[in-house]
Amino acid sequence: MSEHRDLVDPALEEQLVSACRTAIGDSLRSVVYFTPDEYEQVYLRADLEADADLSGWVEHEAAGFRAQMAYEGSELGEYQYTLRVFDNGFVTRVVEGDHGVFITTDGITVMRSKEVTRAIGSVL
């Protein structure tokens, strides 16, 4: 998994960040766009350090491409998104076809996570 600057078209980048900021507000920490092979961090809140090793995170979140297929035809319906809960924040992942986005937040409710995933899905 490699970081690729300019992976995301500037217009798409702006739409993603705007959709996430509108749905999440100041609790939004970061937005990362990814494909099975590459990624680009398109937003990082100003008060955070840009020193995270995103490669490992993205590799883990890229499992969403397999999950998307693994749950196909499930009685539960179509796979929508993944929400991960940590002591100090949350990760929400949305995968559409061959690309996806994951965001990190300080706080999020299940209702808010549904709103942001719909917003991301409409942009992707």
mmCIF file of C-alpha atoms in Angstrom:
data_model
loop_
_atom_site.group_PDB
_atom_site.id
_atom_site.type_symbol
_atom_site.label_atom_id
_atom_site.label_comp_id
_atom_site.label_asym_id
_atom_site.label_seq_id
_atom_site.Cartn_x
_atom_site.Cartn_y
_atom_site.Cartn_z
ATOM 1 C CA MET A 1 0.000 0.000 0.000
ATOM 2 C CA SER A 2 1.539 3.283 -0.999
ATOM 3 C CA GLU A 3 0.671 6.907 -0.461
ATOM 4 C CA HIS A 4 -0.017 8.703 -3.693
ATOM 5 C CA ARG A 5 -0.246 12.473 -3.793
ATOM 6 C CA ASP A 6 -2.802 13.727 -6.296
ATOM 7 C CA LEU A 7 -4.658 10.402 -6.338
ATOM 8 C CA VAL A 8 -7.885 12.311 -5.802
ATOM 9 C CA ASP A 9 -9.129 14.899 -8.250
ATOM 10 C CA PRO A 10 -9.262 18.283 -6.451
ATOM 11 C CA ALA A 11 -13.012 18.620 -7.109
ATOM 12 C CA LEU A 12 -13.709 15.200 -5.579
ATOM 13 C CA GLU A 13 -11.413 16.004 -2.658
ATOM 14 C CA GLU A 14 -13.342 19.217 -1.978
ATOM 15 C CA GLN A 15 -16.694 17.405 -2.196
ATOM 16 C CA LEU A 16 -15.573 14.660 0.197
ATOM 17 C CA VAL A 17 -14.220 17.066 2.785
ATOM 18 C CA SER A 18 -17.281 19.297 2.512
ATOM 19 C CA ALA A 19 -19.679 16.362 2.882
ATOM 20 C CA CYS A 20 -17.808 15.026 5.914
ATOM 21 C CA ARG A 21 -17.443 18.435 7.589
ATOM 22 C CA THR A 22 -21.138 19.145 7.040
ATOM 23 C CA ALA A 23 -22.204 15.818 8.566
ATOM 24 C CA ILE A 24 -19.627 15.656 11.401
ATOM 25 C CA GLY A 25 -18.601 19.240 12.103
ATOM 26 C CA ASP A 26 -15.576 20.042 14.255
ATOM 27 C CA SER A 27 -15.369 16.458 15.526
ATOM 28 C CA LEU A 28 -13.926 15.370 12.143
ATOM 29 C CA ARG A 29 -10.240 14.517 12.525
ATOM 30 C CA SER A 30 -9.203 13.158 9.117
ATOM 31 C CA VAL A 31 -10.410 11.903 5.744
ATOM 32 C CA VAL A 32 -8.485 9.287 3.757
ATOM 33 C CA TYR A 33 -9.398 8.185 0.224
ATOM 34 C CA PHE A 34 -8.102 4.765 -0.824
ATOM 35 C CA THR A 35 -8.097 2.111 -3.519
ATOM 36 C CA PRO A 36 -6.846 -1.480 -3.205
ATOM 37 C CA ASP A 37 -3.294 -0.242 -3.933
ATOM 38 C CA GLU A 38 -2.978 3.449 -3.052
ATOM 39 C CA TYR A 39 -4.256 6.108 -0.700
ATOM 40 C CA GLU A 40 -4.235 9.824 -0.083
ATOM 41 C CA GLN A 41 -5.074 11.707 3.088
ATOM 42 C CA VAL A 42 -7.295 14.507 1.809
ATOM 43 C CA TYR A 43 -8.028 16.195 5.137
ATOM 44 C CA LEU A 44 -6.320 16.495 8.503
ATOM 45 C CA ARG A 45 -7.678 18.796 11.183
ATOM 46 C CA ALA A 46 -5.261 21.670 11.837
ATOM 47 C CA ASP A 47 -4.636 20.801 15.508
ATOM 48 C CA LEU A 48 -3.398 17.275 14.698
ATOM 49 C CA GLU A 49 0.096 16.108 13.804
ATOM 50 C CA ALA A 50 0.654 14.647 10.337
ATOM 51 C CA ASP A 51 2.913 11.906 11.694
ATOM 52 C CA ALA A 52 0.582 8.883 11.657
ATOM 53 C CA ASP A 53 1.734 5.856 9.657
ATOM 54 C CA LEU A 54 -1.350 5.578 7.472
ATOM 55 C CA SER A 55 -0.056 2.689 5.391
ATOM 56 C CA GLY A 56 -0.976 0.079 8.008
ATOM 57 C CA TRP A 57 -4.359 1.674 8.642
ATOM 58 C CA VAL A 58 -5.173 1.717 4.949
ATOM 59 C CA GLU A 59 -4.122 -1.896 4.472
ATOM 60 C CA HIS A 60 -6.506 -2.886 7.243
ATOM 61 C CA GLU A 61 -9.360 -0.755 5.911
ATOM 62 C CA ALA A 62 -8.802 -2.151 2.402
ATOM 63 C CA ALA A 63 -10.260 -5.371 3.810
ATOM 64 C CA GLY A 64 -13.547 -3.604 3.110
ATOM 65 C CA PHE A 65 -13.165 -4.521 -0.541
ATOM 66 C CA ARG A 66 -13.257 -8.208 0.408
ATOM 67 C CA ALA A 67 -16.046 -7.662 2.958
ATOM 68 C CA GLN A 68 -18.134 -6.028 0.282
ATOM 69 C CA MET A 69 -18.014 -9.273 -1.720
ATOM 70 C CA ALA A 70 -18.090 -11.657 1.259
ATOM 71 C CA TYR A 71 -21.450 -10.363 2.472
ATOM 72 C CA GLU A 72 -22.999 -10.327 -0.986
ATOM 73 C CA GLY A 73 -26.339 -12.120 -0.984
ATOM 74 C CA SER A 74 -26.568 -12.119 2.813
ATOM 75 C CA GLU A 75 -29.978 -12.268 4.465
ATOM 76 C CA LEU A 76 -28.877 -9.098 6.283
ATOM 77 C CA GLY A 77 -28.890 -7.145 3.026
ATOM 78 C CA GLU A 78 -26.113 -5.243 1.342
ATOM 79 C CA TYR A 79 -22.989 -4.222 3.234
ATOM 80 C CA GLN A 80 -23.145 -0.476 3.968
ATOM 81 C CA TYR A 81 -20.218 0.664 6.128
ATOM 82 C CA THR A 82 -18.009 -0.166 9.104
ATOM 83 C CA LEU A 83 -17.796 1.807 12.343
ATOM 84 C CA ARG A 84 -14.858 1.101 14.674
ATOM 85 C CA VAL A 85 -14.885 2.351 18.253
ATOM 86 C CA PHE A 86 -11.697 3.232 20.159
ATOM 87 C CA ASP A 87 -11.019 4.774 23.563
ATOM 88 C CA ASN A 88 -10.283 8.187 22.065
ATOM 89 C CA GLY A 89 -12.145 8.243 18.780
ATOM 90 C CA PHE A 90 -13.888 6.462 15.953
ATOM 91 C CA VAL A 91 -13.144 5.227 12.433
ATOM 92 C CA THR A 92 -15.890 4.999 9.831
ATOM 93 C CA ARG A 93 -15.192 3.237 6.518
ATOM 94 C CA VAL A 94 -17.234 3.356 3.317
ATOM 95 C CA VAL A 95 -16.346 1.252 0.275
ATOM 96 C CA GLU A 96 -17.941 1.741 -3.142
ATOM 97 C CA GLY A 97 -16.684 -0.513 -5.917
ATOM 98 C CA ASP A 98 -12.912 -0.108 -6.257
ATOM 99 C CA HIS A 99 -12.450 2.902 -3.971
ATOM 100 C CA GLY A 100 -13.292 3.896 -0.439
ATOM 101 C CA VAL A 101 -12.996 6.515 2.251
ATOM 102 C CA PHE A 102 -12.378 6.261 5.930
ATOM 103 C CA ILE A 103 -12.744 9.089 8.365
ATOM 104 C CA THR A 104 -11.611 9.506 11.932
ATOM 105 C CA THR A 105 -13.607 11.500 14.463
ATOM 106 C CA ASP A 106 -13.454 12.514 18.097
ATOM 107 C CA GLY A 107 -17.034 11.484 18.690
ATOM 108 C CA ILE A 108 -19.898 10.128 16.635
ATOM 109 C CA THR A 109 -23.339 8.651 17.170
ATOM 110 C CA VAL A 110 -24.732 5.777 15.136
ATOM 111 C CA MET A 111 -27.215 8.185 13.555
ATOM 112 C CA ARG A 112 -24.432 10.623 12.650
ATOM 113 C CA SER A 113 -22.324 7.763 11.242
ATOM 114 C CA LYS A 114 -25.221 6.826 8.953
ATOM 115 C CA GLU A 115 -25.511 10.441 7.825
ATOM 116 C CA VAL A 116 -21.828 10.759 6.988
ATOM 117 C CA THR A 117 -21.731 7.415 5.169
ATOM 118 C CA ARG A 118 -24.697 8.474 3.026
ATOM 119 C CA ALA A 119 -22.922 11.764 2.311
ATOM 120 C CA ILE A 120 -19.692 9.980 1.352
ATOM 121 C CA GLY A 121 -21.595 7.451 -0.756
ATOM 122 C CA SER A 122 -23.334 10.221 -2.675
ATOM 123 C CA VAL A 123 -19.939 11.763 -3.501
ATOM 124 C CA LEU A 124 -18.221 8.498 -4.447
#
